[in-house]
Coordinates of C-alpha atoms (C1' of nucleotides) in Angstrom, one line a residue:
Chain A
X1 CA -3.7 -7.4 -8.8
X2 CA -5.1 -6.6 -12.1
X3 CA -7.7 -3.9 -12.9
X4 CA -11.2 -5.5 -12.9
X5 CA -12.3 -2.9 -15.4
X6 CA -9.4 -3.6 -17.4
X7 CA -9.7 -7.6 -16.7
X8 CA -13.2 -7.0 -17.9
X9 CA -12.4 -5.4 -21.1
X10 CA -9.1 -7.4 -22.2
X11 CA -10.4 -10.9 -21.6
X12 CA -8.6 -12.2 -24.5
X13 CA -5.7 -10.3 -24.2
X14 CA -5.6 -11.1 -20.6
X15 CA -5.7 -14.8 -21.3
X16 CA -3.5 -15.1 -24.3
X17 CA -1.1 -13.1 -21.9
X18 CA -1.1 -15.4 -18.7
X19 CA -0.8 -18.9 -21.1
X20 CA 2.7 -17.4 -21.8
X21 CA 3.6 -17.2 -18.0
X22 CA 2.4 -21.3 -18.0
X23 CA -1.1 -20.3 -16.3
X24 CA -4.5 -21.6 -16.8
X25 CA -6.8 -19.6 -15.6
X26 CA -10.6 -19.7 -15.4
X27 CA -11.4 -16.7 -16.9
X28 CA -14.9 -17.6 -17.6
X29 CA -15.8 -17.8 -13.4
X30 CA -14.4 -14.3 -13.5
X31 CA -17.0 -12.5 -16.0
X32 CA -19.9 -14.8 -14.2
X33 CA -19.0 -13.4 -10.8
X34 CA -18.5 -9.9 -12.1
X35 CA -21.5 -9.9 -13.8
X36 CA -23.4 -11.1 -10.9
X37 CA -21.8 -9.0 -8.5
X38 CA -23.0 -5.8 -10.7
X39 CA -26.4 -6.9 -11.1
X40 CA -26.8 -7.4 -7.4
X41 CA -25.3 -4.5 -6.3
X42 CA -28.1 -2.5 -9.0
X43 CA -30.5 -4.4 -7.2
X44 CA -29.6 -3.5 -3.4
X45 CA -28.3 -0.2 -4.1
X46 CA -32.0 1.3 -5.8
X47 CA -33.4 -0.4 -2.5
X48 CA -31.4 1.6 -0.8
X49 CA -32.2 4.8 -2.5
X50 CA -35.8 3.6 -2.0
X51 CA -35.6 2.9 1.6
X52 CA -33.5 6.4 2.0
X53 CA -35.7 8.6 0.4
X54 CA -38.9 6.7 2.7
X55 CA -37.1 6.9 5.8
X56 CA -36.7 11.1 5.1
X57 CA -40.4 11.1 4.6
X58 CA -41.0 9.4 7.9
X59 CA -39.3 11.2 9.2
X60 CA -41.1 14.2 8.7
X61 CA -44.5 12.5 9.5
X62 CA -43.4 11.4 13.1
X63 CA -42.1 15.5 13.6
X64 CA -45.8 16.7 12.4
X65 CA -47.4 13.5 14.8
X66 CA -48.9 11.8 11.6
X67 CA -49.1 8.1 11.6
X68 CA -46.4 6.2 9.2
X69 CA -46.9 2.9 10.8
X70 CA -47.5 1.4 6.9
X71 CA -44.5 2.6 5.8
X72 CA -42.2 1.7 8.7
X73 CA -43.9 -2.0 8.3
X74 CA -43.1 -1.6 4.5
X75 CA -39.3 -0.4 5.1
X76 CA -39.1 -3.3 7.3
X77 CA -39.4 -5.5 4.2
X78 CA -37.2 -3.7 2.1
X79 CA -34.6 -3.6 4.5
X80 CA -34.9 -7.6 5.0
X81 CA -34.4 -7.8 1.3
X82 CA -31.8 -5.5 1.4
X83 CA -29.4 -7.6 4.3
X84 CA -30.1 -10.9 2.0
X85 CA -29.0 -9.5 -0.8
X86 CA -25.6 -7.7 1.1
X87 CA -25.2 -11.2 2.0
X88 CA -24.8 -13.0 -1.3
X89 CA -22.8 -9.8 -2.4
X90 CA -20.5 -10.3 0.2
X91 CA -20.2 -13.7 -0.3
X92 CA -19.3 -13.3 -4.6
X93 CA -17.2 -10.2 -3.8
X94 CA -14.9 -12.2 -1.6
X95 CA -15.1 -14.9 -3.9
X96 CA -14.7 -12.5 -6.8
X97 CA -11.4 -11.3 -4.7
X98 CA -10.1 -14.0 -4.1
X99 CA -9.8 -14.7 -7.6
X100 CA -8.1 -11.4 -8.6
X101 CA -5.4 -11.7 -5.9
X102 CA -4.1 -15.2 -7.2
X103 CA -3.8 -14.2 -11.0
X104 CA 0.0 -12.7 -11.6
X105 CA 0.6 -10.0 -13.1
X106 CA 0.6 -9.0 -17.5
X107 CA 4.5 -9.2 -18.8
X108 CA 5.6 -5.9 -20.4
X109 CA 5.6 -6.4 -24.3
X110 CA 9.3 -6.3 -24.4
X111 CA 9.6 -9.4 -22.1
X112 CA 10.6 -12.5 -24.4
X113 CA 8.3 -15.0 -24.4
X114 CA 9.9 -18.9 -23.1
X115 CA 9.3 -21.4 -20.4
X116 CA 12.1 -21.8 -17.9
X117 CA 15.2 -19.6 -16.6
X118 CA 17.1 -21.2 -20.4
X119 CA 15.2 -18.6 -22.1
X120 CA 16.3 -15.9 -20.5
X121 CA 18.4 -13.8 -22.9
X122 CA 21.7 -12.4 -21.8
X123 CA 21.3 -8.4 -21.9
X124 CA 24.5 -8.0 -21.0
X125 CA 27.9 -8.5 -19.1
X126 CA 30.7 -7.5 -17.6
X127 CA 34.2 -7.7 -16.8
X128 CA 35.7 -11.5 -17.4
X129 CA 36.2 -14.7 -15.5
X130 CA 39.0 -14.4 -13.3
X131 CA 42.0 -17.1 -14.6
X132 CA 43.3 -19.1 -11.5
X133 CA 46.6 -21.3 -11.7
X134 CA 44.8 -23.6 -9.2
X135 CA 41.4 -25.2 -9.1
X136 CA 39.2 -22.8 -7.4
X137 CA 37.0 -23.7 -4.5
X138 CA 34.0 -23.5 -3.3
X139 CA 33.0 -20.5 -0.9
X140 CA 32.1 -23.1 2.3
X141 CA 35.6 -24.9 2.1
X142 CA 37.3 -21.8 2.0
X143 CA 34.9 -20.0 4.8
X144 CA 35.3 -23.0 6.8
X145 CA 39.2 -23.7 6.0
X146 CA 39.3 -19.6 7.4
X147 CA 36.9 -20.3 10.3
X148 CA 34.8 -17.5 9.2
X149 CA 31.9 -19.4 8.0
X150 CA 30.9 -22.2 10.8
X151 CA 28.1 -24.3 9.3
X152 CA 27.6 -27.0 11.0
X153 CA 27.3 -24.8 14.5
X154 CA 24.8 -22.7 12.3
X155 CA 22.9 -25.7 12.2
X156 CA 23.6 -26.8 15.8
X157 CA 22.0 -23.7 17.3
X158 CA 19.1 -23.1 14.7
X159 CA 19.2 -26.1 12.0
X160 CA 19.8 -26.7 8.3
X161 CA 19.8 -23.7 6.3
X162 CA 21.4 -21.4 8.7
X163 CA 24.8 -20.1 9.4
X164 CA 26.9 -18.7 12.3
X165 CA 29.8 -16.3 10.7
X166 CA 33.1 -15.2 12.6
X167 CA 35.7 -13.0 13.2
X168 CA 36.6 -11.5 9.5
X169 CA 33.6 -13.5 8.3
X170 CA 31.0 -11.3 10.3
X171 CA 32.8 -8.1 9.9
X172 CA 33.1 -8.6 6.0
X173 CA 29.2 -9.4 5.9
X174 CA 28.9 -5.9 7.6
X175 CA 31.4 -4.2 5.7
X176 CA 29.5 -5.7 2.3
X177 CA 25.9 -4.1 3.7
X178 CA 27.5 -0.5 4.8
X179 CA 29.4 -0.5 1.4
X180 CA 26.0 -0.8 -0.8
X181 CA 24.1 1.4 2.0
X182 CA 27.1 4.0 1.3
X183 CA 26.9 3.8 -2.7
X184 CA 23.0 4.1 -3.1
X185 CA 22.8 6.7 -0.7
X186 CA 25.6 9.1 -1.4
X187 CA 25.9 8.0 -5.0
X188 CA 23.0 7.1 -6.3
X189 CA 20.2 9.5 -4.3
X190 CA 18.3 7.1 -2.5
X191 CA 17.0 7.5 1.3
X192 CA 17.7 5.3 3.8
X193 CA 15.2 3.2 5.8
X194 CA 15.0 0.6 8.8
X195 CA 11.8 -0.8 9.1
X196 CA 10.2 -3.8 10.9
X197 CA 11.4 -7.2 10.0
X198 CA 7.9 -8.5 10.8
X199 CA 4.5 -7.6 8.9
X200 CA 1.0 -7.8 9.5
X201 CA -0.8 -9.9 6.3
X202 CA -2.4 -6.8 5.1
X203 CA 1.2 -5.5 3.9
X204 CA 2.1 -8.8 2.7
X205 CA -1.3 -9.0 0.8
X206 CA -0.3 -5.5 -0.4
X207 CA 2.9 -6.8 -2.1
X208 CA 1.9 -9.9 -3.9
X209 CA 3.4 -12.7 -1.2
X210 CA -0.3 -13.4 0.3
X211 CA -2.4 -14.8 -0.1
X212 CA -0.7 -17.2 -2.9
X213 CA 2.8 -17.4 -1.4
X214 CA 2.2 -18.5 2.5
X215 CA 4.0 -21.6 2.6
X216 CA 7.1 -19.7 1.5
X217 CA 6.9 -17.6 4.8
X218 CA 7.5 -17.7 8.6
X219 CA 4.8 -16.8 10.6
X220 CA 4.6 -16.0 14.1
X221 CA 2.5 -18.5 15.8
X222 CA -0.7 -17.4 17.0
X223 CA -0.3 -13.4 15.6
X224 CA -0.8 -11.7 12.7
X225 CA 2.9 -11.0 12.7
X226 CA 4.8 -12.9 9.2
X227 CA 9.1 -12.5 9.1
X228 CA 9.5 -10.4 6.3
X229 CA 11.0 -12.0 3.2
X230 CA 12.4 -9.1 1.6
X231 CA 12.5 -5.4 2.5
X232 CA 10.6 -4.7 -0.4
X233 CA 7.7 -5.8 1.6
X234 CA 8.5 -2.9 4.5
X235 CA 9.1 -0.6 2.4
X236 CA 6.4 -0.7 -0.3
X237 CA 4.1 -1.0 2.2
X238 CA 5.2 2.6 3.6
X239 CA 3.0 4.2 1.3
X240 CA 0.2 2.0 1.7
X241 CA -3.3 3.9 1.0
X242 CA -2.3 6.9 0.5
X243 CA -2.0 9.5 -2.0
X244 CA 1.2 11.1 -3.0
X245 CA 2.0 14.4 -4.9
X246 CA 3.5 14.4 -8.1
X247 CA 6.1 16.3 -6.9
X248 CA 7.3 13.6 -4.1
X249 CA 7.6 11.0 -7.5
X250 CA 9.9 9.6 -8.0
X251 CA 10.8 8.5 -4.8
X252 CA 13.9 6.3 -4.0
X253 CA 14.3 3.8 -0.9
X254 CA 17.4 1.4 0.5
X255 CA 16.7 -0.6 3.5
X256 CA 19.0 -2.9 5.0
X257 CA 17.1 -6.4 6.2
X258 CA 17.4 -9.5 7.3
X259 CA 15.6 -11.7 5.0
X260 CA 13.4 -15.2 5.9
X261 CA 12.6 -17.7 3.7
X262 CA 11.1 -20.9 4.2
X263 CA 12.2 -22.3 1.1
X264 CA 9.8 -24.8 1.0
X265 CA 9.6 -26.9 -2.1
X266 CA 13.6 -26.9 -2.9
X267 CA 14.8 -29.3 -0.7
X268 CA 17.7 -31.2 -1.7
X269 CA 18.5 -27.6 -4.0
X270 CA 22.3 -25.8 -3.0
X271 CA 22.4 -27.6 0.3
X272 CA 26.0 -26.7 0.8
X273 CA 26.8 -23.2 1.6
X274 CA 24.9 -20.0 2.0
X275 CA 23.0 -19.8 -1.1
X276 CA 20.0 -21.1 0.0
X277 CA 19.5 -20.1 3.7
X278 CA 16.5 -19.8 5.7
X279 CA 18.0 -16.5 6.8
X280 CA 20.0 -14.1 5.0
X281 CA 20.5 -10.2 4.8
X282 CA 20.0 -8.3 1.7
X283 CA 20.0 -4.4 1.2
X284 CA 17.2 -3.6 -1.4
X285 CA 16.2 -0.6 -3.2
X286 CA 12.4 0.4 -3.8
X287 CA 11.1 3.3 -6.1
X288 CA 7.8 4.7 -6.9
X289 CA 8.0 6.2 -9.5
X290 CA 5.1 7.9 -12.5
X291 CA 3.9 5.5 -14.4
X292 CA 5.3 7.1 -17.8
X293 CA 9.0 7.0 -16.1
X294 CA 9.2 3.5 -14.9
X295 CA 10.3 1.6 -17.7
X296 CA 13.8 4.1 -17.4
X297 CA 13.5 4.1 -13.5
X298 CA 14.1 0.3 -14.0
X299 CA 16.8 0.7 -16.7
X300 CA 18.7 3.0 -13.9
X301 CA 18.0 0.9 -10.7
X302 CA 19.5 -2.5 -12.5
X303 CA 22.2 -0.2 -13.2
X304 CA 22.4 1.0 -9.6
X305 CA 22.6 -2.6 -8.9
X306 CA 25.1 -3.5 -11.4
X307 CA 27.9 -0.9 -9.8
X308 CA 28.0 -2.6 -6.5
X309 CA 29.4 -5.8 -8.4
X310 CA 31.5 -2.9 -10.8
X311 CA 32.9 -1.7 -7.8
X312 CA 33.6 -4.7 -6.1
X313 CA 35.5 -6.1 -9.6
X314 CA 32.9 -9.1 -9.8
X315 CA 32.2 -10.3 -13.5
X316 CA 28.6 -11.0 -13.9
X317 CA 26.2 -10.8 -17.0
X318 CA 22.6 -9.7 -16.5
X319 CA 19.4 -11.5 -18.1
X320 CA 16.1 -10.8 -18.5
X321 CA 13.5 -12.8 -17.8
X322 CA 11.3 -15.1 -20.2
X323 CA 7.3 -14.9 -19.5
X324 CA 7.6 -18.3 -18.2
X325 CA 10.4 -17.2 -15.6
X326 CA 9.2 -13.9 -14.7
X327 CA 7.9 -13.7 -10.7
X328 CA 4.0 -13.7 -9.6
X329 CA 4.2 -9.4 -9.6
X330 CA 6.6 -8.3 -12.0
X331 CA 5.9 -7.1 -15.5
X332 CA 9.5 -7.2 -16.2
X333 CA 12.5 -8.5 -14.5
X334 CA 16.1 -8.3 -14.7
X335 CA 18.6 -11.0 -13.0
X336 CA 22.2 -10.2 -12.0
X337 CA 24.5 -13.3 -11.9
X338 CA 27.3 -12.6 -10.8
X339 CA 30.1 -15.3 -11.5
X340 CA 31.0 -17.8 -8.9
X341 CA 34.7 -19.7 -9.9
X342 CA 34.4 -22.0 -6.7
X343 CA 31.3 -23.6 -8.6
X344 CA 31.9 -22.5 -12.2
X345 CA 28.5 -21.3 -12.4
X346 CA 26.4 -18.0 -12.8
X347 CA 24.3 -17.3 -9.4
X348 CA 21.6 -14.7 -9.3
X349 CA 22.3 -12.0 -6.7
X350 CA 19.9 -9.2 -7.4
X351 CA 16.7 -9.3 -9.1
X352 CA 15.2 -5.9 -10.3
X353 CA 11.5 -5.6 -11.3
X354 CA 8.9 -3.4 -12.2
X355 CA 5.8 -4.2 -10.8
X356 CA 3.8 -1.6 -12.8
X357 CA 0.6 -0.7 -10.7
X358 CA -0.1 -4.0 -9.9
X359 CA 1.4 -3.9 -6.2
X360 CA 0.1 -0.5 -5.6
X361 CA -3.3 -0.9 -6.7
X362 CA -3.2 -3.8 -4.2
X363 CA -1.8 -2.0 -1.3
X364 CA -3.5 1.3 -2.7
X365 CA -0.8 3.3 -3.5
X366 CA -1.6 6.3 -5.8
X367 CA -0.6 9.7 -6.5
X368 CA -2.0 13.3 -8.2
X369 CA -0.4 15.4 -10.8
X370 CA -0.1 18.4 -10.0
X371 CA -3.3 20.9 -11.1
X372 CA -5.7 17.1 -11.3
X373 CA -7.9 16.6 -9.0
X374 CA -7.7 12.9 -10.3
X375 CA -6.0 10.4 -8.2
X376 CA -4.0 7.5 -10.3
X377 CA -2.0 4.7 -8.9
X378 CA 1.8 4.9 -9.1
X379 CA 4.4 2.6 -10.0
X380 CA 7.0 0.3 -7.7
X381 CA 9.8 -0.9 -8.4
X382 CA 12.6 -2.6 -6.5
X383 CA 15.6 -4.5 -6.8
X384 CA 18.3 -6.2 -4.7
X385 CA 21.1 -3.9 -4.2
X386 CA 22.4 -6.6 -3.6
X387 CA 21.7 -9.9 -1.4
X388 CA 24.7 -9.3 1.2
X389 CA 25.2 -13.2 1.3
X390 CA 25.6 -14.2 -1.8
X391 CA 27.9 -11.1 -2.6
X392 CA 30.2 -13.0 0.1
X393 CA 29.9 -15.6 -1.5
X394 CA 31.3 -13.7 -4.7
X395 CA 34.1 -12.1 -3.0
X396 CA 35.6 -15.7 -1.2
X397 CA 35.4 -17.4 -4.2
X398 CA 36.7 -14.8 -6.8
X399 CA 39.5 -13.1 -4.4
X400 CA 40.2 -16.7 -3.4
X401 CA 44.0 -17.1 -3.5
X402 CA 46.5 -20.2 -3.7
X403 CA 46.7 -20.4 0.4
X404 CA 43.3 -20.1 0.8
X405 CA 43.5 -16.8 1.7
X406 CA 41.1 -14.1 0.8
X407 CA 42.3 -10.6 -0.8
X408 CA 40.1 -8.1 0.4
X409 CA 38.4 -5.7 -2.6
X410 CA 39.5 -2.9 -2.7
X411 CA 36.6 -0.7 -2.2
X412 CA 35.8 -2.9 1.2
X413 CA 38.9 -1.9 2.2
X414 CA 37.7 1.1 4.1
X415 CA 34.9 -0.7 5.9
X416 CA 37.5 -3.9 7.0
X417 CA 39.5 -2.0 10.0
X418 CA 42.8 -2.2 8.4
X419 CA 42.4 -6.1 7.6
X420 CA 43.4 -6.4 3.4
X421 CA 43.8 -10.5 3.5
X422 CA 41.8 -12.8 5.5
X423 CA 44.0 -15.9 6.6
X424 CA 43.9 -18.5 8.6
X425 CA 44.2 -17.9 11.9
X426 CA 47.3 -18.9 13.2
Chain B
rG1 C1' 0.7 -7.1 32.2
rG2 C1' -2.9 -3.4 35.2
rA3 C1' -5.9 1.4 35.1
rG4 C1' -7.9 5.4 32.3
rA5 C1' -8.8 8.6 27.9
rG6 C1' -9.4 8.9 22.8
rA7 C1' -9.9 7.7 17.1
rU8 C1' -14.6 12.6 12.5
rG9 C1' -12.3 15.3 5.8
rG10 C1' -5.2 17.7 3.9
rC11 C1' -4.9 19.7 9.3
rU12 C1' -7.5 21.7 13.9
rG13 C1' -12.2 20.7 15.6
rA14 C1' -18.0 20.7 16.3
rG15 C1' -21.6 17.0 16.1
rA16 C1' -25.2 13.1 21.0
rG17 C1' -31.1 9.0 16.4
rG18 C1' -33.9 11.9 10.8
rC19 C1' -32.8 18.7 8.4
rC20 C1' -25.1 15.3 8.3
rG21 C1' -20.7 13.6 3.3
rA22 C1' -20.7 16.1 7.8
rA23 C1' -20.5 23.2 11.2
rA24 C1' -16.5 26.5 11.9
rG25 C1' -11.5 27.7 11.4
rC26 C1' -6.8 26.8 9.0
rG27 C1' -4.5 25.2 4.7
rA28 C1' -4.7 24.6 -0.8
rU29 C1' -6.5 25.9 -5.8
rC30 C1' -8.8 29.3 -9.1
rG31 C1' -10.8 34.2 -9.9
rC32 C1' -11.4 39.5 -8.4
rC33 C1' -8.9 43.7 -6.3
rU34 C1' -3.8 45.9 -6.0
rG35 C1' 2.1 49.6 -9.0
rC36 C1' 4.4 45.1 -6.0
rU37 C1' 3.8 42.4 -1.4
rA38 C1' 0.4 41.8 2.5
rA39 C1' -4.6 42.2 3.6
rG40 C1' -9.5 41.8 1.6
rC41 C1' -13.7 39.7 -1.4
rG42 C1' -15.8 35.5 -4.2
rA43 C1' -15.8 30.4 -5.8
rU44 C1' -13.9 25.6 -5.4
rU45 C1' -11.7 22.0 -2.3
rG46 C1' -12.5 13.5 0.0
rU47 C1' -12.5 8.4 -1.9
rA48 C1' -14.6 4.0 -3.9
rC49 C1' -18.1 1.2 -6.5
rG50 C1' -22.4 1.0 -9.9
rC51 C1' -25.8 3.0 -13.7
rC52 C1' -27.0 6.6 -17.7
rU53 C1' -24.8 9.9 -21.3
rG54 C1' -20.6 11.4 -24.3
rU55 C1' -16.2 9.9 -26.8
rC56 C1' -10.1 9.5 -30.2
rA57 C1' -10.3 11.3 -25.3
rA58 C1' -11.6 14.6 -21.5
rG59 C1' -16.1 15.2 -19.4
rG60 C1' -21.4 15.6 -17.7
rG61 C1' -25.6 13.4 -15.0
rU62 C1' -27.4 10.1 -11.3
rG63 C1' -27.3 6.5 -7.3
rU64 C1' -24.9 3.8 -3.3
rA65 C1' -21.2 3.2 0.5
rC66 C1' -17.5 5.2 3.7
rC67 C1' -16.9 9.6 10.4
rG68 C1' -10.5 3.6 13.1
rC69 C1' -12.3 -1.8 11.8
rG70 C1' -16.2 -5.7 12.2
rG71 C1' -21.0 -6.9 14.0
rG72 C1' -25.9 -5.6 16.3
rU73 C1' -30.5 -2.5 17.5
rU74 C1' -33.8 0.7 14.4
rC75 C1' -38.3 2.5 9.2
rG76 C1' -33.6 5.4 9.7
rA77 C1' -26.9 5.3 13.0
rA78 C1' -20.9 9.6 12.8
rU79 C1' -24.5 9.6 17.0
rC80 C1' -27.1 3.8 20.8
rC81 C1' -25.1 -1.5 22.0
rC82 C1' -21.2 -5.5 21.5
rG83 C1' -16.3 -7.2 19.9
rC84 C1' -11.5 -5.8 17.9
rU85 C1' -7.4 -2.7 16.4
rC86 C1' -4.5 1.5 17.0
rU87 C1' -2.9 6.1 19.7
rC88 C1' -2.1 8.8 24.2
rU89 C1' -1.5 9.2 29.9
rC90 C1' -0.2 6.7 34.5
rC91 C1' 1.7 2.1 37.0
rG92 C1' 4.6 -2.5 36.4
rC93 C1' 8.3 -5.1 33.5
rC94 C1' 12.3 -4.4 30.1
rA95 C1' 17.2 -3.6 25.8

RNA sequence: GGAGAGAUGGCUGAGAGGCCGAAAGCGAUCGCCUGCUAAGCGAUUGUACGCCUGUCAAGGGUGUACCGCGGGUUCGAAUCCCGCUCUCUCCGCCA
C-alpha cells in the first residue's frame, strides 16, 4: 500500500510511475474521495468537540440539580448529525481503501523500464552449461525411469498438478530443504522459523496477496483460514502491528514451507513435471531491515540465494526485473534461473525482492531509532532460498548421467545416508 | 465439543455512566545529587487521523478517535446491553 499523504502529493509521479508497470489507474477517484473524506471528517469531528465540551457542561448542571433539558434535546441533534455523517465517512473510507490496496507498489529508480520477462537484463551468471555426450532429458522421464517421481499416482490421489515422490526421490527433496536451512542459518546468520501453513485474510491483506490476488489461493471452506502461498506470508506477518527497536533491525528469517498455489489462469503452462504444482515446498528467507540499508540487504540476500545454487554446482544467471515484470509489492526484484539441460531452458527458482514499506505499512510494521520517540515503518524483504522443487528439478537434470542415473552433489552428500548415485532400482 | 473465568498503556494492575487517555507501582529516558556504584530527588514517558503554524528540515499549537473487535442504549460509555474473536482453567476427544 502506498502512502496516502505521499499518493496525495506525487500524483503525477505516482501515475507516470504505475503506466510503466502496464496499469491504468484512476487517479482522479482517488483525490475526489480523499478530499471528501477530509472535509467530512472536519465536519463530524468539530461536532464532536461541540457535543464534548456540552455534554461536560451538563454534566455539571445535573450535579448542581439545574435543568439542562434544552441542551440535552439540542445534543440529541448534533449527535444525529454526527451518526449520518460517520456513516457516509465510513462508507468513502472503505471505498477510499479499497482503492489503495489494489494499486502495486512504485519501482525503485534503478529498475529498467520494459513490458514482459524479455526485458529483463541479465545482471549476472554463473558457472557454465554442463556439456553432455548424450541428449539430456527432461527431469520427469528420468524421475519416473528412477521411480522416484510418481506422477500419475500424484494425480490419482490428489489430481493434476500434484506429485507423490519416493524412496531417494523423497529423501533427496529433504536433504535439498535441510541443506539450504543448514547454509542460511549457520552461514549466513539467519533464524530459523516454523509457522502455520494456514493464515487468517488479515495477514494475507498485510502482505499484498488480498484482496487483489484471491483466485490465486486455496481457501478453507467456510473459515477464515487461506493455505499459505509462500512463507513470506507467515513470516512477515510475525511482526505485524508492532513496533520494533532499532537495535532488533536488521532482522533475518528462514522458514521451511509447503507452498499452495492455485495457479489459476496458466492452464495448459509446464504441464509436465513439477514446475508448476499446486503444491510444492520452498525454504524462504525474510528480512526487516532500516529503510536506509535495504537496498544492500537485498544485494546480500540474492547473494545468500545465489550460494545454494554455488554450492550445489548449478549454472544459473540472475535478472532483474523490467517495470512491466516486476510483482504487485516489489519495488525491485531479482530472478535466479537456474539452468535446466533436460529442457534447454532458463527456469526461475528464487525470486528476491524488496518491498520497501509498502508491505509493512499494510500490515503495520514499524520500528524507532534509538533516542526518537518517532515511530517509522521498516522495510521487508524476502527471497526464495530456494523453491526445494524446482532445485530437484536442477539436480536430476544437470547430474543426469548416460544410464539415467543421478550423481548426487556433493554438498547433499551429507544429508543422503550414504546414497552418492541414485539408480534404478534393481 | 461441554462448563466457567478473563482481555485496560512497554509490563503489573486500579477503574463500575460525566471530574478518565485513563490511578498506583515497575520499567525506560533525561536531568540533579554522588570520588565510583547503589540509593535518593525531579521531569518526561502510547498510537492514528485531521486542521492551523513553521520550514531546506525538525518542530510547535489545536481537535478527534482508540481501554480485544463490531454493533446498540445515552446529552455523555473503559464502565450498561448484544454479537464476535482470542487467552486461561476444568471435562470430553485426539497426533
Amino acid at each position: 500500500m502506498l502512502d496516502i499523504r505521499f499518493l496525495r502529493e506525487n500524483l503525477d509521479l505516482v501515475r507516470k510511475k504505475l503506466a510503466e508497470r502496464g496499469q491504468q489507474i484512476d487517479l482522479d477517484r482517488f483525490v475526489q474521495l480523499d478530499a471528501g473524506r477530509r472535509e467530512r471528517l472536519q465536519e463530524v469531528e468539530s461536532l464532536r468537540s461541540d457535543r464534548n465540551r456540552v455534554s461536560k457542561e451538563i454534566g455539571k448542571l445535573k450535579a448542581g440539580k439545574q435543568d439542562a433539558s434544552g441542551l440535552i434535546s439540542r445534543m440529541g441533534e448534533v449527535s444525529d448529525r454526527i451518526k449520518a455523517i460517520d456513516e457516509d465517512l465510513k462508507q468513502i473510507e472503505a471505498e477510499l481503501q479499497s482503492f489503495v490496496m489494489i494499486i502495486p507498489n512504485v519501482p525503485h529508480e534503478s529498475v529498467a523500464y520494459g513490458t514482459g520477462s524479455e526485458d529483463n537484463p541479465v545482471v549476472r551468471t554463473w558457472g557454465e552449461k554442463p556439456k553432455f555426450d548424450f541428449a539430456p532429458r527432461p527431469h520427469w522421464e528420468l524421475g519416473e525411469a528412477l521411480g522416484i517421481l510418481d506422477f500419475a499416482r500424484g494425480a490419482k490421489i490428489a489430481g493434476a498438478r500434484f506429485t507423490l515422490y519416493c524412496g531417494a526421490g523423497a529423501l533427496l527433496e529433504r536433504a535439498l530443504i535441510n541443506f539450504m536451512l543448514d547454509l542460511h542459518t549457520s552461514v549466513h546468520g539467519y533464524t530459523e522459523v516454523l509457522t502455520p501453513f494456514m493464515v487468517n485474510g488479515t495477514s494475507m491483506t498485510g502482505t499484498g496477496q488480498l484482496p487483489k490476488f484471491a483466485e490465486d489461493l486455496f481457501k478453507i471452506e467456510g473459515m477464515d483460514y487461506w493455505l499459505i502461498p509462500t512463507a513470506e506470508v507467515p513470516v512477515t506477518n510475525i511482526y505485524q502491528g508492532e513496533i520494533l527497536a532499532e537495535k532488533d533491525l536488521p532482522r533475518y528469517l528462514v522458514a521451511y514451507s509447503p507452498c499452495f498455489r492455485a495457479e489459476a489462469g496458466s492452464y495448459g503452462k509446464d504441464t509436465r513435471g513439477l514446475i508448476r504444482q499446486h503444491q510444492f515446498n520452498k525454504v524462504e528467507l525474510v528480512k526487516f531491515s532500516l529503510p536506509e540499508t535495504s537496498y544492500e540487504e537485498l544485494e546480500k540476500l540474492t547473494l545468500n540465494a545465489e550460494e545454494v545454487l554455488k554450492r550445489l554446482g548449478i549454472h544459473y544467471r540472475t535478472v532483474s526485473l523490467c517495470t512491466g515484470d516486476l510483482g504487485f509489492s516489489s519495488a525491485k526484484t531479482y530472478d535466479l534461473e537456474a539452468w535446466l539441460p533436460g529442457q534447454d531452458a532458463y527456469r526461475e527458482i528464487s525470486s528476491c525482492s524488496n518491498f520497501e514499506d509498502f508491505q509493512a505499512r499494510r500490515a503495520g510494521i514499524r520500528f524507532r531509532r534509538e533516542g526518537s520517540s518517532k515511530v517509522e515503518l521498516l522495510h521487508t524483504l524476502n527471497g526464495s532460498g530456494l523453491a526445494v522443487g524446482r532445485t530437484l528439478v536442477a539436480v536430476l537434470e544437470n547430474y543426469q548421467q548416460r544410464d539415467g542415473s543421478i550423481v548426487i552433489p556433493e554438498a547433499l552428500k551429507p544429508y543422503m545416508k550414504g546414497i552418492d548415485r541414485i539408480s534404478a532400482a534393481g
